[in-house]
Amino acid sequence: MFLDSYLFFDSFADFLAMGKHGFYVWLCYGITALVILANVVAPIRQRKKLIDQQTRLQRREKKNAS
Amino acid sequence: MWEALKRLYHRMGSPKWFYEISAKWLPWFVVPTVGFLLVGTIWGLAFTPADYQQGNSFRIIYIHVPAALLAQSAYAMMAIAGAVFLIWRMKMAAWVAASIAPIGASFCFLALITGAIWGKPTWGTWWVWDARLTSMLLLLFLYFGVMALQKAMDSEESAAKAGAILSLVGLVNIPIIKYSVEWWNTLHQPATLKFTEESTMAMEMLIPLLIMIAGFYLLFAVLVFMRTRNQVLWHERKKNWVKQYMQSRADK
């Protein structure tokens, strides 16, 4: 690919090693990925729970009314 | 112009309007969020040259700086929303403030933890009690305090008020964080990004940083939308429009 020549690292192993700083760099990016994931998943689950709860409640109310 | 702004303000106060419009806006925020974060991460990790002093550990900047900036702006936005709630009693503002708090706290945590991990190879230590780090830790505790208050009281109204007041008081900490690197001697390096003068960073390092900052702010918008939409559904659950909305989802 044409972007190859702009890559900073010579090999994938080099990329993973990040000089001597692989541990620090990948730890940071890993934690960030987890924090972002948690932030996205939390409101989706909350929304699902809320809708399930409310529809169940509404169904019960309807049944009681009839 | 003024009339248009006033109209927008009144609409913003309507939970139903927000719920409907945010559903339309969300995809327009999600797509660029993913795009910016992917491009910025790949660029910063694989294409940008290493720093001549710090080597590859400097690549942590692409999450550390955006997270720290966002943690502070989010705090300011939360305080402003709190003020709007206190002054004009706009409920939507209280819900937005409640949505921002956990998101801002998690980015503040991210700034602190990536800073600590970056500090180890750069300064030889995970943590020092210097002005920048301490004031940033205080920001995290302010977030926790606001979150606790927002859930604390018997009535939602007074809980939201208490949270808003603490968030406004804590606003003093924001300029302290910003100028901490200038007022006190600190290990932390001075600001890399400057609005008024030229940045002290090479272009090839700066561009991916700006992309990541944009990505983080877009992500923040998405997350605030998602949480505020949940707040609307919860608080308006007894209103007819929400009931009908739930019904239409159940029928599917």
XYZ file of C-alpha atoms in Angstrom:
318
model
C 0.000 0.000 0.000
C 1.171 3.533 -0.702
C 1.081 4.477 2.981
C 3.736 1.856 3.809
C 6.612 4.239 3.289
C 5.199 6.576 5.938
C 5.060 3.917 8.648
C 7.436 4.675 11.493
C 8.245 1.074 12.375
C 10.170 -1.390 10.202
C 8.255 -4.477 11.289
C 5.172 -5.501 13.202
C 7.401 -6.807 16.009
C 8.979 -3.347 16.222
C 5.541 -1.810 16.355
C 4.530 -4.051 19.256
C 7.794 -3.417 21.105
C 7.540 0.413 20.809
C 11.254 0.702 21.530
C 11.398 -0.179 25.201
C 8.024 1.340 25.918
C 5.607 -1.296 24.599
C 4.280 -2.130 28.047
C 3.443 1.484 28.910
C 1.978 2.438 25.548
C -0.193 -0.658 25.127
C -1.342 -0.544 28.739
C -2.579 3.030 28.197
C -4.357 2.225 24.952
C -5.849 -0.929 26.475
C -7.255 0.907 29.500
C -8.626 3.622 27.217
C -10.398 1.029 25.063
C -11.962 -0.488 28.184
C -13.086 2.869 29.586
C -14.660 3.864 26.256
C -16.353 0.471 25.930
C -17.764 0.706 29.459
C -19.053 4.210 28.729
C -20.851 3.007 25.603
C -22.235 -0.217 27.043
C -23.571 1.298 30.298
C -26.232 3.581 28.738
C -27.260 0.897 26.211
C -27.909 -1.620 29.004
C -29.597 1.016 31.133
C -31.898 1.903 28.253
C -32.789 -1.729 27.642
C -33.549 -2.305 31.299
C -35.668 0.833 31.453
C -37.735 -0.068 28.402
C -38.243 -3.670 29.545
C -39.314 -2.514 32.982
C -41.728 0.111 31.724
C -43.378 -2.049 29.077
C -43.893 -4.808 31.637
C -45.405 -2.286 34.039
C -47.688 -0.911 31.349
C -48.849 -4.366 30.355
C -49.710 -5.132 33.975
C -51.598 -1.851 34.356
C -53.574 -2.590 31.231
C -54.474 -6.055 32.499
C -55.615 -4.666 35.844
C -57.724 -2.045 34.132
C -59.608 -4.509 31.962
C -30.708 36.058 15.880
C -31.660 36.632 19.520
C -35.174 35.382 18.857
C -33.814 32.244 17.225
C -31.568 31.589 20.227
C -34.457 32.093 22.585
C -36.556 29.669 20.600
C -33.750 27.099 20.675
C -33.398 27.561 24.433
C -37.079 26.921 24.993
C -37.014 23.880 22.785
C -33.963 22.533 24.618
C -36.052 22.686 27.745
C -38.560 20.296 26.191
C -37.607 16.683 26.941
C -39.795 15.355 24.121
C -38.185 17.649 21.573
C -34.726 16.638 22.748
C -35.587 12.944 22.666
C -36.824 13.119 19.105
C -34.117 15.378 17.694
C -31.256 13.519 19.419
C -32.361 10.286 17.741
C -31.823 12.019 14.403
C -28.526 13.586 15.466
C -26.930 10.500 16.995
C -25.779 8.758 13.773
C -24.259 12.033 12.541
C -22.123 12.076 15.676
C -21.383 8.351 15.908
C -19.899 8.010 12.419
C -17.330 10.834 12.723
C -16.543 9.757 16.313
C -15.510 6.294 15.160
C -13.699 7.751 12.142
C -11.683 10.354 14.060
C -10.756 7.947 16.863
C -9.631 5.229 14.435
C -7.628 7.539 12.171
C -6.086 9.401 15.108
C -5.113 6.211 16.944
C -3.566 4.509 13.917
C -1.785 7.690 12.859
C -0.451 8.401 16.342
C 0.607 4.827 17.044
C 2.110 3.742 13.736
C 2.903 6.737 11.519
C 4.056 9.578 13.745
C 7.813 9.490 14.395
C 8.976 8.817 17.964
C 9.926 11.737 20.172
C 13.675 12.380 20.193
C 13.744 12.564 23.987
C 10.912 10.349 25.163
C 10.996 7.716 22.447
C 7.758 5.853 21.812
C 6.256 6.464 25.249
C 5.292 9.891 23.926
C 2.494 8.215 21.915
C 0.526 8.167 25.170
C -0.041 11.879 24.522
C -2.763 10.965 22.008
C -5.030 9.794 24.792
C -3.613 11.640 27.787
C -4.049 15.181 26.467
C -7.512 14.716 24.892
C -8.754 12.948 28.047
C -7.393 15.704 30.327
C -8.819 18.504 28.155
C -12.177 16.789 27.954
C -12.312 16.089 31.690
C -11.945 19.826 32.339
C -14.347 21.034 29.628
C -16.901 18.441 30.707
C -16.666 19.759 34.245
C -17.240 23.320 33.050
C -20.233 22.200 30.954
C -21.646 20.309 33.933
C -21.312 23.439 36.088
C -22.977 25.589 33.412
C -25.850 23.102 33.134
C -26.099 23.229 36.922
C -26.280 27.032 36.839
C -29.020 26.926 34.178
C -30.959 24.560 36.428
C -30.486 26.760 39.495
C -31.409 30.011 37.761
C -34.166 29.025 35.341
C -35.310 25.746 36.925
C -34.824 23.945 33.635
C -35.138 20.231 34.423
C -33.403 19.188 31.238
C -30.299 21.045 32.443
C -30.245 19.002 35.649
C -30.524 15.785 33.647
C -27.709 16.850 31.347
C -25.531 17.638 34.378
C -26.316 14.197 35.805
C -25.384 12.627 32.459
C -22.096 14.489 32.196
C -20.841 13.654 35.708
C -19.967 9.941 35.287
C -18.613 10.500 31.765
C -16.411 13.394 32.883
C -15.229 11.385 35.878
C -14.195 8.474 33.678
C -12.172 10.722 31.372
C -10.576 12.387 34.398
C -9.623 8.925 35.646
C -8.229 8.141 32.198
C -6.096 11.303 32.190
C -4.714 10.433 35.637
C -3.982 6.783 34.907
C -2.369 7.406 31.504
C -0.360 10.196 33.117
C 0.876 7.815 35.804
C 1.790 5.144 33.249
C 3.550 7.757 31.114
C 5.330 9.149 34.176
C 7.049 5.867 34.983
C 9.359 5.689 31.927
C 9.651 9.488 31.653
C 10.122 10.696 35.236
C 10.961 7.367 36.841
C 7.891 7.495 39.065
C 4.174 6.756 38.771
C 3.086 9.657 40.919
C 4.341 12.865 42.497
C 2.342 15.246 44.659
C 2.919 18.234 42.446
C 0.465 20.972 41.546
C -0.797 19.633 38.213
C -1.291 16.067 39.355
C -2.837 17.030 42.673
C -5.294 19.517 41.163
C -6.286 16.908 38.568
C -6.872 14.365 41.344
C -8.999 16.987 43.091
C -11.055 17.268 39.885
C -11.769 13.533 40.056
C -12.908 13.872 43.668
C -15.076 16.862 42.733
C -16.743 14.685 40.112
C -17.338 11.975 42.732
C -18.731 14.558 45.128
C -21.130 15.965 42.529
C -22.251 12.449 41.565
C -22.862 11.549 45.211
C -24.898 14.707 45.828
C -26.947 14.247 42.664
C -28.140 10.945 44.100
C -28.111 11.855 47.767
C -31.261 13.666 48.845
C -34.796 12.478 49.267
C -36.153 14.788 46.626
C -34.609 14.793 43.185
C -34.981 18.546 43.058
C -32.792 19.258 46.089
C -30.278 16.580 45.057
C -29.879 18.256 41.673
C -29.547 21.631 43.394
C -26.855 20.396 45.783
C -24.930 18.806 42.894
C -25.176 22.015 40.883
C -23.892 24.148 43.765
C -20.893 21.919 44.424
C -20.067 21.801 40.707
C -20.128 25.621 40.583
C -17.911 25.933 43.657
C -15.484 23.389 42.204
C -15.165 25.486 39.074
C -12.331 27.392 40.826
C -10.210 24.305 40.355
C -10.264 24.563 36.549
C -7.987 27.642 36.213
C -5.814 26.160 38.971
C -5.279 23.041 36.849
C -4.540 25.137 33.777
C -2.008 27.463 35.389
C -0.552 24.914 37.833
C 2.335 24.258 35.447
C 3.179 27.969 35.381
C 2.535 29.022 38.979
C 4.397 26.215 40.695
C 7.529 24.267 39.962
C 6.341 20.968 38.646
C 7.571 17.846 36.937
C 4.733 18.136 34.484
C 5.690 19.700 31.196
C 4.023 23.008 30.218
C 1.130 23.103 27.758
C 1.911 21.725 24.329
C -1.140 23.264 22.724
C -1.573 26.989 22.757
C -4.365 28.953 21.218
C -2.710 32.331 21.096
C 0.755 31.426 19.916
C 2.336 28.710 17.883
C 2.330 25.268 19.488
C 5.600 23.754 20.572
C 4.969 20.593 18.637
C 5.998 19.383 15.205
C 3.172 19.282 12.663
C 3.418 15.522 12.090
C 2.864 15.001 15.819
C 0.297 17.758 16.206
C -2.200 16.758 13.505
C -3.025 13.321 14.960
C -3.351 14.978 18.377
C -5.921 17.435 17.030
C -7.765 14.547 15.352
C -7.859 12.650 18.648
C -9.090 15.716 20.537
C -11.926 16.103 18.009
C -12.675 12.379 18.353
C -12.831 12.570 22.157
C -15.171 15.585 22.104
C -17.442 13.885 19.560
C -17.462 10.737 21.680
C -18.392 12.869 24.666
C -21.344 14.332 22.750
C -22.531 10.826 21.816
C -22.267 9.603 25.407
C -24.077 12.640 26.814
C -26.872 12.165 24.259
C -27.247 8.505 25.172
C -27.383 9.109 28.900
C -29.637 12.160 28.674
C -32.056 10.204 26.479
C -32.277 7.610 29.254
C -32.850 10.372 31.796
C -35.703 11.730 29.681
C -37.358 8.308 29.370
C -37.056 7.727 33.105
C -38.283 11.102 34.328
C -41.082 11.325 31.768
C -42.141 7.702 32.147
C -45.604 8.661 33.341
C -46.187 11.061 30.444
C -48.344 9.947 27.586
C -45.774 10.351 24.852
C -43.323 8.060 26.656
C -46.052 5.509 27.359
C -46.998 5.476 23.700
C -43.353 5.227 22.733
C -42.879 2.222 25.030
C -46.088 0.683 23.719
C -44.972 1.037 20.118
C -41.700 -0.685 20.995
C -43.494 -3.505 22.812
C -45.844 -4.112 19.881
C -42.933 -4.707 17.543
